[in-house]
Short mmCIF file of C-alpha atoms in Angstrom, two decimals:
data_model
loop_
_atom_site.label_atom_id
_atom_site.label_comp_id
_atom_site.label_asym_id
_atom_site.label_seq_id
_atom_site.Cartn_x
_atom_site.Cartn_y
_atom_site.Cartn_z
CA UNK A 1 11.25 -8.56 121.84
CA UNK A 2 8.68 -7.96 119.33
CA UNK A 3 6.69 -10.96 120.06
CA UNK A 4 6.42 -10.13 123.49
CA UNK A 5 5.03 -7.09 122.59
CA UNK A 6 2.75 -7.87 120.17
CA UNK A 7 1.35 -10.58 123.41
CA UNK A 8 0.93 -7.50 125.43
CA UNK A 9 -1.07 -5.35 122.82
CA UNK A 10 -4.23 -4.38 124.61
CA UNK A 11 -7.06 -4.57 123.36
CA UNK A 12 -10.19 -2.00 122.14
CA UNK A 13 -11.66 -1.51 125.42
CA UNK A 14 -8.61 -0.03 127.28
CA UNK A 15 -7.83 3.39 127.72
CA UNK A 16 -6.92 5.64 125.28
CA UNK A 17 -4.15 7.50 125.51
CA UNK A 18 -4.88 11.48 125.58
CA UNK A 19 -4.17 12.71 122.25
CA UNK A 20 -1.59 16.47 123.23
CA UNK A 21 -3.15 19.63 121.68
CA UNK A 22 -0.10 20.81 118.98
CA UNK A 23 -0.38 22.71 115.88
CA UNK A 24 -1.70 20.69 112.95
CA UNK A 25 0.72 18.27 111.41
CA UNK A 26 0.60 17.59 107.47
CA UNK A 27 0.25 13.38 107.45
CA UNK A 28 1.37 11.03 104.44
CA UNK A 29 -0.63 10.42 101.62
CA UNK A 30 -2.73 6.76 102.17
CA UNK A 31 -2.59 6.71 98.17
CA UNK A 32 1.29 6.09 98.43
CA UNK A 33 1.28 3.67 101.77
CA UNK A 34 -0.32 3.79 105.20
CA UNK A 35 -0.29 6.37 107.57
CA UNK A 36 -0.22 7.51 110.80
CA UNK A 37 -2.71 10.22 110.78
CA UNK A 38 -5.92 11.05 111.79
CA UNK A 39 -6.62 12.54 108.35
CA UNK A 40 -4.83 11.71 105.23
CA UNK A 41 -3.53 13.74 102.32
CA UNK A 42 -4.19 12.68 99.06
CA UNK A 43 -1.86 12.96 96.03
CA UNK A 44 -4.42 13.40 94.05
CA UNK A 45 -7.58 15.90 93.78
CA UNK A 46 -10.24 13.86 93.72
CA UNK A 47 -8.91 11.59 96.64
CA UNK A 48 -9.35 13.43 99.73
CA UNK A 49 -10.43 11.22 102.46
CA UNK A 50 -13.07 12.50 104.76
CA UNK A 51 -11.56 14.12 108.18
CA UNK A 52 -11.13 11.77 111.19
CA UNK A 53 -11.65 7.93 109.32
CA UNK A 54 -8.61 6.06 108.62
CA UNK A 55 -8.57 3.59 106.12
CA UNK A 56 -6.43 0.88 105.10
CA UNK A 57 -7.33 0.44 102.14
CA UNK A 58 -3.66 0.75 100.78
CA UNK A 59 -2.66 -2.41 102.79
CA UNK A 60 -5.35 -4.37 100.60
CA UNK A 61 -4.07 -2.70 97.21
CA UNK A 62 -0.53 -3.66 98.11
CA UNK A 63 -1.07 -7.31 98.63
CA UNK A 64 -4.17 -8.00 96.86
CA UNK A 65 -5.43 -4.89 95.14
CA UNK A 66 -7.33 -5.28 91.85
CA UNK A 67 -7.06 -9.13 92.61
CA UNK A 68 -3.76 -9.64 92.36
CA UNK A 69 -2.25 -11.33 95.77
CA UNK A 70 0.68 -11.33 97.90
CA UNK A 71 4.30 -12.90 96.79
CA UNK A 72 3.69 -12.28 93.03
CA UNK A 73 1.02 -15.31 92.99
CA UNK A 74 -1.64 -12.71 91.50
CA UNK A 75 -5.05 -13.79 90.89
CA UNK A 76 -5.28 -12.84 87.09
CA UNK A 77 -2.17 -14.76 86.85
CA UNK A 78 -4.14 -17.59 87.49
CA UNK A 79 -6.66 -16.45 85.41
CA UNK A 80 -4.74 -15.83 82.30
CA UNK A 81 -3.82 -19.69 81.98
CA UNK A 82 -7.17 -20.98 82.34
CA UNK A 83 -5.92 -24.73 81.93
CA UNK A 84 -4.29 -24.37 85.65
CA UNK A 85 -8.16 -24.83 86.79
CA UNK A 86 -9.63 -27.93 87.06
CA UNK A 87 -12.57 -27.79 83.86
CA UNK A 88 -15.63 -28.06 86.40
CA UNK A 89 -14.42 -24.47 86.87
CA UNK A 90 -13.21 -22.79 83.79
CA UNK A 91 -16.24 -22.05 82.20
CA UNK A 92 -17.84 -20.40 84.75
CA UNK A 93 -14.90 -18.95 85.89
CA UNK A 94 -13.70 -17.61 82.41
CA UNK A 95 -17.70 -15.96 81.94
CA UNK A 96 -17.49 -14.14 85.79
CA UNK A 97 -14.01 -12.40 84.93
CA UNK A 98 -15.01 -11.13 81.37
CA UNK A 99 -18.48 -9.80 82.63
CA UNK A 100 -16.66 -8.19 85.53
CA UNK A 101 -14.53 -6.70 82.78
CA UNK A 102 -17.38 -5.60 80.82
CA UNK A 103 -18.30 -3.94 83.99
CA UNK A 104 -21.54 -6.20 84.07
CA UNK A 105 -20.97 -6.52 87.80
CA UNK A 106 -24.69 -9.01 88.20
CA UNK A 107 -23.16 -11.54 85.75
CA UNK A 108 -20.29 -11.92 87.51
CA UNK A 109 -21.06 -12.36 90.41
CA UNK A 110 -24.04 -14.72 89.44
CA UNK A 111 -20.75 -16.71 87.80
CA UNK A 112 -18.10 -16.64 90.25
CA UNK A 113 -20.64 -17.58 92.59
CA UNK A 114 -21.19 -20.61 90.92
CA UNK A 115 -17.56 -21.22 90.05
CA UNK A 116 -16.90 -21.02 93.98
CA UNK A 117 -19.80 -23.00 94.95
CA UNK A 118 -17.89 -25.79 92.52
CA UNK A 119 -14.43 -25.42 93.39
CA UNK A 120 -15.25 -25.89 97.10
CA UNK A 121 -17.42 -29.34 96.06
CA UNK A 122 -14.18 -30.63 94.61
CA UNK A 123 -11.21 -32.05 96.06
CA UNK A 124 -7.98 -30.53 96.76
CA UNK A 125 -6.35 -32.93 94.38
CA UNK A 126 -8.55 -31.19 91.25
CA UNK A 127 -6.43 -28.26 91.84
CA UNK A 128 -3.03 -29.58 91.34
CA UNK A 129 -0.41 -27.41 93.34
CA UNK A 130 -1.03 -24.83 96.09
CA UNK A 131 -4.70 -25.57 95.72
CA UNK A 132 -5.71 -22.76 98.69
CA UNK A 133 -3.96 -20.04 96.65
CA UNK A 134 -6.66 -20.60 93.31
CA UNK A 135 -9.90 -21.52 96.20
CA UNK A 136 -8.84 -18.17 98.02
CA UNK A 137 -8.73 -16.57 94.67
CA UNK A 138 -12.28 -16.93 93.14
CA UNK A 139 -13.66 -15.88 96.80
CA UNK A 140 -11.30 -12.46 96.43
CA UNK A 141 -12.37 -11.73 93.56
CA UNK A 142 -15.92 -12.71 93.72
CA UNK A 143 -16.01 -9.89 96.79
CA UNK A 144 -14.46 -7.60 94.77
CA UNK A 145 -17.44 -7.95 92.36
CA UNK A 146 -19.80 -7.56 95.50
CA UNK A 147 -18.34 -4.77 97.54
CA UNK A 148 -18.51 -2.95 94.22
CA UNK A 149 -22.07 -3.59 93.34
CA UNK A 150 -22.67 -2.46 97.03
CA UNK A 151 -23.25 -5.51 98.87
CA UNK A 152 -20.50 -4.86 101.34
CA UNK A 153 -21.94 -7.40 104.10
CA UNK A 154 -22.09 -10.10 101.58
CA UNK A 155 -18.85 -9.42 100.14
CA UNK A 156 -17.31 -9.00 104.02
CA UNK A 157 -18.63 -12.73 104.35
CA UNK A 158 -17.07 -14.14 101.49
CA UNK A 159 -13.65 -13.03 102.71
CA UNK A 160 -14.33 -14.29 106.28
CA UNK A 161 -15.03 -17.51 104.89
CA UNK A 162 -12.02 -17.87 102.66
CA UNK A 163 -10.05 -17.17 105.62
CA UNK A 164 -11.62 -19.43 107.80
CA UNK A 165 -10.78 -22.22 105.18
CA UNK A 166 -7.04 -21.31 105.20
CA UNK A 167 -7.05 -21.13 109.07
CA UNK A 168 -8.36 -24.63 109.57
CA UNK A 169 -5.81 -25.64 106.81
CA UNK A 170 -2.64 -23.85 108.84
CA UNK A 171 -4.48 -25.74 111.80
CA UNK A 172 -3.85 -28.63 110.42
CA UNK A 173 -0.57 -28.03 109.15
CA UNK A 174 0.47 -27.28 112.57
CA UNK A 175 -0.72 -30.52 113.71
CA UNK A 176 0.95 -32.55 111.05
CA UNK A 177 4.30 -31.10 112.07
CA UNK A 178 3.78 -31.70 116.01
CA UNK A 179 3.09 -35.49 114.95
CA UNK A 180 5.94 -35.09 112.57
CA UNK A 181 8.30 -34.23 115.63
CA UNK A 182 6.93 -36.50 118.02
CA UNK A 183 7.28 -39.53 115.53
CA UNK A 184 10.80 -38.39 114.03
CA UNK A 185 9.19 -39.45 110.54
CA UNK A 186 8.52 -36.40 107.89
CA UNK A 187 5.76 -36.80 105.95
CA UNK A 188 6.51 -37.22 102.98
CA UNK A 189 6.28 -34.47 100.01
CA UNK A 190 6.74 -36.37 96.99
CA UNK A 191 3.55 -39.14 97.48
CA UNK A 192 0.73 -36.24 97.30
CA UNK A 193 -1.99 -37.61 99.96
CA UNK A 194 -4.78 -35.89 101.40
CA UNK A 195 -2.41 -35.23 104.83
CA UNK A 196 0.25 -33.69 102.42
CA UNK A 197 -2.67 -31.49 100.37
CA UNK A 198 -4.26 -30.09 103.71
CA UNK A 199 -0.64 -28.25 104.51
CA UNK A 200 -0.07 -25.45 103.36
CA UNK A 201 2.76 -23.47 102.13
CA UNK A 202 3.79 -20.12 102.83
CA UNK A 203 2.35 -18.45 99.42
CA UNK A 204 -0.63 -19.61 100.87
CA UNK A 205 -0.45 -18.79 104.56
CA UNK A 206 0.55 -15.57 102.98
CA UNK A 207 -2.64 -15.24 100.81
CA UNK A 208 -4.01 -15.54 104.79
CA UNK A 209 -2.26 -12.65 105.76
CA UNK A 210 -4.03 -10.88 103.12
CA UNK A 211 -7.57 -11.42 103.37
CA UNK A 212 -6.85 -10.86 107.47
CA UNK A 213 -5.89 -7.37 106.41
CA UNK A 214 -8.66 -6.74 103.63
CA UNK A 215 -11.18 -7.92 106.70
CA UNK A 216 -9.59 -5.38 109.01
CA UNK A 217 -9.77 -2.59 106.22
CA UNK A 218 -13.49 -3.15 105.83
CA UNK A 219 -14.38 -3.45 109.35
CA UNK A 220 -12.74 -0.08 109.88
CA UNK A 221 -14.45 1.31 106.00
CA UNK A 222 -17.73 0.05 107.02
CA UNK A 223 -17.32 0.88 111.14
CA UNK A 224 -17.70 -2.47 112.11
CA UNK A 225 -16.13 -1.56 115.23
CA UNK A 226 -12.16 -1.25 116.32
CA UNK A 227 -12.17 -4.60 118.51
CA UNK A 228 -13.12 -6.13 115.40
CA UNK A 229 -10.80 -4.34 112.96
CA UNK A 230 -7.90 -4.71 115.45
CA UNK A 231 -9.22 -8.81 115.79
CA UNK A 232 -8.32 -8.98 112.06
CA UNK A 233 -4.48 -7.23 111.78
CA UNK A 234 -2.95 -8.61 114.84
CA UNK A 235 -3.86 -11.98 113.58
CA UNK A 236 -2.54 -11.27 110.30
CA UNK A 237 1.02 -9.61 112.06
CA UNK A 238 0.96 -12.57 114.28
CA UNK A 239 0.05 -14.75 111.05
CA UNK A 240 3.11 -13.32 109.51
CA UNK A 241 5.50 -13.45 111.82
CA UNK A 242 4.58 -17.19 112.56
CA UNK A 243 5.10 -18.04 108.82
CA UNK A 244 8.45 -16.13 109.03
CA UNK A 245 9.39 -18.37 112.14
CA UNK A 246 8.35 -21.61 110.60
CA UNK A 247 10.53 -20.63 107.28
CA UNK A 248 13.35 -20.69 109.49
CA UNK A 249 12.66 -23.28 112.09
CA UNK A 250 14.98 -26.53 112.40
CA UNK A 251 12.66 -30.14 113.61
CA UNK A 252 13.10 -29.70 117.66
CA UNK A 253 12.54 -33.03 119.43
CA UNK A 254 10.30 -31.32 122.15
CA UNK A 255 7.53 -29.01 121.22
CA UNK A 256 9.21 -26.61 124.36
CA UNK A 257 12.15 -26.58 122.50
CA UNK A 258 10.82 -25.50 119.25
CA UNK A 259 8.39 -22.93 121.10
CA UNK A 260 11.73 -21.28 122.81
CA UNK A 261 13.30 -20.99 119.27
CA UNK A 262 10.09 -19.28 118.15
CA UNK A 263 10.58 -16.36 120.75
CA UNK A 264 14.12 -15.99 120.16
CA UNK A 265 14.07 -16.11 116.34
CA UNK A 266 11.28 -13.23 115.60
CA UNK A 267 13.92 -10.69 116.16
CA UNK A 268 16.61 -12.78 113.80
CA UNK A 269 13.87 -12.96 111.18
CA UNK A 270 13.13 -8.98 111.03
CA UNK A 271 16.14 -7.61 111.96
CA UNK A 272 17.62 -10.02 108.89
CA UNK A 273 15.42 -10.62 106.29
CA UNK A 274 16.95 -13.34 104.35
CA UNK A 275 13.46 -14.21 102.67
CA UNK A 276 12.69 -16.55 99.90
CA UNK A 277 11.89 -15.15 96.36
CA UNK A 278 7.94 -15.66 97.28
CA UNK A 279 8.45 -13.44 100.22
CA UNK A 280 8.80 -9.57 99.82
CA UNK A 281 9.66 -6.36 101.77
CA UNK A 282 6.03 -5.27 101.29
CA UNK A 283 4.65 -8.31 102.61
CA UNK A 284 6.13 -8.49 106.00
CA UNK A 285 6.23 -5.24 106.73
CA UNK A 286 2.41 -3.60 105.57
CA UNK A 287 0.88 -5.80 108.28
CA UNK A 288 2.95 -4.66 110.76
CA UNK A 289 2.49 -1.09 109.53
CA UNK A 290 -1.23 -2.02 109.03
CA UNK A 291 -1.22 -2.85 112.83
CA UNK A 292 0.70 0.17 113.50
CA UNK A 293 -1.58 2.79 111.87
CA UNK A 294 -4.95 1.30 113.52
CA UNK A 295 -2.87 1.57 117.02
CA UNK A 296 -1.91 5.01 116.32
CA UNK A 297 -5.33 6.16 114.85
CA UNK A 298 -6.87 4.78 118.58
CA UNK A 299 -4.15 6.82 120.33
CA UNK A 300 -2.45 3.42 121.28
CA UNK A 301 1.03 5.82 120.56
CA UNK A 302 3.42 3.21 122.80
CA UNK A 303 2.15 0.24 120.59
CA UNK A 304 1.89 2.32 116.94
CA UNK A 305 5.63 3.06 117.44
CA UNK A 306 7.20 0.24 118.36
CA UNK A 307 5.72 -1.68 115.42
CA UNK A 308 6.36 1.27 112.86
CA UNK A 309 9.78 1.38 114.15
CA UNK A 310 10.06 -3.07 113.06
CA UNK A 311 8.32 -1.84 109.64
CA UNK A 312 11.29 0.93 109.17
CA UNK A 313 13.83 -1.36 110.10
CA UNK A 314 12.15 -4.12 107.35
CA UNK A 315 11.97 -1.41 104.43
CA UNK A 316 15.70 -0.17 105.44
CA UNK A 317 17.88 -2.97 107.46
CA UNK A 318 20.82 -1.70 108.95
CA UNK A 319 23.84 -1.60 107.13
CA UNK A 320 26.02 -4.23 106.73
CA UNK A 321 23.06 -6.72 106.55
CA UNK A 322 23.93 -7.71 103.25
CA UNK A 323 20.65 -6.47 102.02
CA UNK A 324 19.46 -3.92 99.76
CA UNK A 325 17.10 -1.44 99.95
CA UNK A 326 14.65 -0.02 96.78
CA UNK A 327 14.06 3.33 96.06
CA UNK A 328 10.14 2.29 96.53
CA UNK A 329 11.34 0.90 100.20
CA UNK A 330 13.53 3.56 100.84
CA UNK A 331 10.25 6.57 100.17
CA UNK A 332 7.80 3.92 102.15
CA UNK A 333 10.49 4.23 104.71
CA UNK A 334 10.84 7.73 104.75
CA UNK A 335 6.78 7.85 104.76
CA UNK A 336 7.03 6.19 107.92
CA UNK A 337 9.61 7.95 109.62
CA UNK A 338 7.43 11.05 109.07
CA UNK A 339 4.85 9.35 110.57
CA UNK A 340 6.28 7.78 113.97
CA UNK A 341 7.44 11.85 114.24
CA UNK A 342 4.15 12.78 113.50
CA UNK A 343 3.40 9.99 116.44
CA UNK A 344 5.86 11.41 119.10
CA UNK A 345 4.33 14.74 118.67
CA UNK A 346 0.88 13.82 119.92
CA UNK A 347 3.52 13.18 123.30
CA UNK A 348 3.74 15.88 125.99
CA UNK A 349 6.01 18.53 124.43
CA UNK A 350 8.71 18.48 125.92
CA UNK A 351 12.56 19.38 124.72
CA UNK A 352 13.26 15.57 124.48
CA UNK A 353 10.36 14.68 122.49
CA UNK A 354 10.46 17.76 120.84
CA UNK A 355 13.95 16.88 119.99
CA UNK A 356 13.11 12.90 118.74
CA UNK A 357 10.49 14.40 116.81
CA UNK A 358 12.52 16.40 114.64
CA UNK A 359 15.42 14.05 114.78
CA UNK A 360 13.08 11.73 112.99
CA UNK A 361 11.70 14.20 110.80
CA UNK A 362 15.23 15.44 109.66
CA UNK A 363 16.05 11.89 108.85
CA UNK A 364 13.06 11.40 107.15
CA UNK A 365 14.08 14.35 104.94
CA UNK A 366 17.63 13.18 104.68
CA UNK A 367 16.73 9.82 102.84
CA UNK A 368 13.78 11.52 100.26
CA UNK A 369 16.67 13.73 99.00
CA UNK A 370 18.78 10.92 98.67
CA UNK A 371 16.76 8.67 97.16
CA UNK A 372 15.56 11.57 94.97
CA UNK A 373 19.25 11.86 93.98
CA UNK A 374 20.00 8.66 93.28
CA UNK A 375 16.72 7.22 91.65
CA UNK A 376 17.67 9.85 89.08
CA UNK A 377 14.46 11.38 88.57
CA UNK A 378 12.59 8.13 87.79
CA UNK A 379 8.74 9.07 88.68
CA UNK A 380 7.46 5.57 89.39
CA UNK A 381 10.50 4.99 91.71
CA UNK A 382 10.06 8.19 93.75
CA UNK A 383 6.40 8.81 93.93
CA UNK A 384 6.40 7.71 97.40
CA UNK A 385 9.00 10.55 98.13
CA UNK A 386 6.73 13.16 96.18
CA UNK A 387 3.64 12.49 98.71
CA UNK A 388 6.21 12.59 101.59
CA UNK A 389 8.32 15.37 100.79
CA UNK A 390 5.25 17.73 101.43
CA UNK A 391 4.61 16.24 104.72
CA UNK A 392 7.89 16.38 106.18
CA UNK A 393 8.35 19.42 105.51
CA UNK A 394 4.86 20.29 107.20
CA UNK A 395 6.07 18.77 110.08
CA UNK A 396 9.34 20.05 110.59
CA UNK A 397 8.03 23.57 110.06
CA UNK A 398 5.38 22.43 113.27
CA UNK A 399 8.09 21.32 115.34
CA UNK A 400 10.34 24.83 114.69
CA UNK A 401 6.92 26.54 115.42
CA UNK A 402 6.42 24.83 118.81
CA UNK A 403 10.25 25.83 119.44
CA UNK A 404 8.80 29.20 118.95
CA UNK A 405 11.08 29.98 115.88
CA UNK A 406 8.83 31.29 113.64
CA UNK A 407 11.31 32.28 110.71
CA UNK A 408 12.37 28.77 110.41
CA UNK A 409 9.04 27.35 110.53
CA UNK A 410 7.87 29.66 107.69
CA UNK A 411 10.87 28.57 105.44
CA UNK A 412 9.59 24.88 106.08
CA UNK A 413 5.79 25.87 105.47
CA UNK A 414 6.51 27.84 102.13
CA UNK A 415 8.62 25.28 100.85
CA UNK A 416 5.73 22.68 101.78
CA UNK A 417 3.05 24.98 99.95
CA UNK A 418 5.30 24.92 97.11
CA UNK A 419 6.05 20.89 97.20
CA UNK A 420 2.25 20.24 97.84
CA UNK A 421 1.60 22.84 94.58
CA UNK A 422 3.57 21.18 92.43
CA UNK A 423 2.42 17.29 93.07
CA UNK A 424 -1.11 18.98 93.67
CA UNK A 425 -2.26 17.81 96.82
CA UNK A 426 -5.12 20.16 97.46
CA UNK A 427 -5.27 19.28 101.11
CA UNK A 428 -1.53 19.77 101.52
CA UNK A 429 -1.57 23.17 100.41
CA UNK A 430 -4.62 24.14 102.48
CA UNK A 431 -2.56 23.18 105.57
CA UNK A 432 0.72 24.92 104.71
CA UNK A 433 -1.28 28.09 103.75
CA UNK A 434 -3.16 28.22 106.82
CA UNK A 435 -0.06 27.48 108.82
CA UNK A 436 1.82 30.37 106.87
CA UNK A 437 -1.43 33.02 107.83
CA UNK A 438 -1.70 31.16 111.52
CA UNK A 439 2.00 32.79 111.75
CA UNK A 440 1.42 35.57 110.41
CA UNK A 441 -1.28 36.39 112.92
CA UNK A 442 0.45 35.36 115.68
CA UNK A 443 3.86 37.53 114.19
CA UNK A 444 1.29 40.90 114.02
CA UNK A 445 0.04 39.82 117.51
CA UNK A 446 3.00 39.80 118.94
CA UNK A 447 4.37 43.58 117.15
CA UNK A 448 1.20 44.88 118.25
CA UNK A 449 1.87 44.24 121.78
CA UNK A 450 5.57 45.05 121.51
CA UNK A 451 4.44 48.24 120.42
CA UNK A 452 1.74 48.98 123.47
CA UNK A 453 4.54 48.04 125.86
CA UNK A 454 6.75 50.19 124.55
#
């Protein structure tokens, strides 16, 4: 089971798995979702990542970027209906976003600072519904405003603190429902007290999930260290998958009871998916991924798969589930398929993982060109599928080269040189040339000494 997994995950300080020498795989483009590499390609020129740091900082622009949060409860939402705020706020509020606008990055923060420092002196009852979701969203965007005046630290700090507020809150929600079951009375929802204000609901504990990942992103951007950047996402998986849990739980009379139901639900809850409107694909699964690339980019390979195999089967359920899959989900998908085979060739190289890795791969390839098909061209839809065509491509033409079948593994390279060309990634078609001379070295090498045997 997943969560039994994820309770095994080890942590920073154990050993790393050895990383197998193989010829150089092509990864997915971070600018289209996360990745499993080492080094990512960029779909765009002026986006290539330096070698060897992974960053999530596609995680953050998924479910916050830009200020806009998780579950379609965006920040400028918020901001656009100024009346939603209670008017110690406004003001303030209304000045930090149009300086930050105006790209007058000292005046807003000297604002926002001000409209936090406000909002957290009032009570929760100022702020009308889902008050954690508007607190939460001055102190995001406040740290946008610092991380991009370069005051990383400070702006790392105002996140922590946000989530810290939300964690004491889903503390305390926690504790309302165990007196909840032990009493067999439900508070009640309709008399707003400060009991019923303290719990939160899951936009909220979502917005948690968030800032857990943006914390993990910037611990990794500004090498705070990986047992602090893997602190931060396997809170936010295990965040998630509580919230999913909860959605679904039925009042147990026992708190044993209701834990049991937790372990055995996890696996009903991914594996099904039936989520409320404020819940999306993207939201359970880039945590999970989120986990999955950090655990990959330590050479954790056991733990990166398993979880990027729960974040394929989230983006594509099986059929027959009775749900349907995007053209978005379906490239993100295909991104990651090319990335768990990009994962199992790191493995020893033997025929069996040989032969997963390409099986993966080929599948991978199967669902870009039928998305590609059947999104009809549409660029938005199949972006995703651009960035990963390239790389799966890349890949498959490693795997025939490590079967030693060089003619196949040039048809894969040239086509890759030509995919990478044409959606100009300038890293991608720096690897597929140099894979395409690497052969033809190795081809000449091996005439030459055909020729001296003879």
């Amino acid at each position: 089971m997943l969560s039994q997994k994820l309770a095994r995950l080890p942590s920073a300080s154990r050993t790393v798995l050895r990383r197998n020498q193989a010829p150089t795989r092509y990864r997915i483009p971070r600018s289209s979702f996360l990745c499993a590499s080492r080094r990512c390609l960029s779909t765009s020129a002026n986006a290539v990542e330096k070698e060897g740091q992974t960053r999530l900082s596609t995680i953050f622009t998924i479910l916050l970027g830009l200020g806009i949060a998780s579950a379609g409860y965006g920040i400028y939402q918020f901001y656009q209906t100024f009346t939603l705020w209670p008017p110690a706020v406004r003001a303030d509020l209304r000045a930090g976003m149009k300086a930050k606008n105006q790209g007058d990055l000292v005046l807003s923060e000297r604002y926002l600072k001000r409209a936090l420092h406000t909002a957290e002196s009032l009570p929760l009852s100022d702020f009308s519904h889902e008050p954690y979701l508007k607190l939460s969203g001055i102190s995001i965007v406040l740290a946008e405003v610092l991380e991009a005046n370069n005051k990383p630290s400070e702006a790392y700090e105002v996140h922590s603190n946000a989530l810290d507020r939300l964690k004491k809150a889903i503390s305390y929600s926690e504790q309302l429902k165990i007196q909840e079951l032990a009493s067999g009375v439900p508070t009640a929802k309709n008399t707003p007290t400060h009991e019923t204000e303290l719990v939160l609901t899951g936009p909220e504990r979502l917005r948690a999930v968030a800032i857990a990942c943006k914390l993990g992103e910037m611990a990794d951007r500004y090498q705070l260290g990986d047992a602090e950047e893997e602190k931060w996402l396997t809170w936010a998986v295990e965040e998630m998958l509580r919230t999913l849990v909860d959605m679904r739980q039925h009042h147990k009379t026992s708190e044993d009871a209701k834990r049991e139901d937790k372990q055995k639900d996890v696996q009903l809850v991914l594996a099904e998916l039936s989520l409320p409107k404020w819940v999306t694909k993207t939201d359970v699964g880039a945590p999970i991924e989120a986990l999955g690339t950090f655990y990959a980019k330590t050479g954790k390979v056991d733990y990166a798969m398993t979880l990027y195999l729960q974040a394929i089967s989230i983006l594509m359920p099986p059929a027959g589930s009775g749900n349907t899959t995007s053209a978005e989900d379906s490239c993100r998908a295909a991104q990651l398929m090319s990335s768990l085979s990009e994962l199992i060739m790191r493995r020893t190289p033997t025929p069996e993982n040989l032969h997963q890795a390409e099986a993966w791969a080929q599948q991978a390839l199967a669902v870009v060109n039928k998305t590609v098909k059947t999104a009809r061209g549409d660029p938005e839809q199949i972006a995703g599928c651009e960035a990963a065509l390239g790389a799966v491509l890349f890949n498959l033409g490693s795997l025939r080269e490590m079967n030693n079948d060089h003619a196949a593994a040039k048809d894969y390279f040239t086509t890759s040189l030509q995919q990478s060309n044409r959606i100009q990634s300038q890293e991608g078609m720096l690897e597929a040339a140099n894979a395409l001379r690497r052969l033809e070295r190795l081809d000449r090498a091996e005439a030459t000494k055909k020729t001296t045997d003879a």
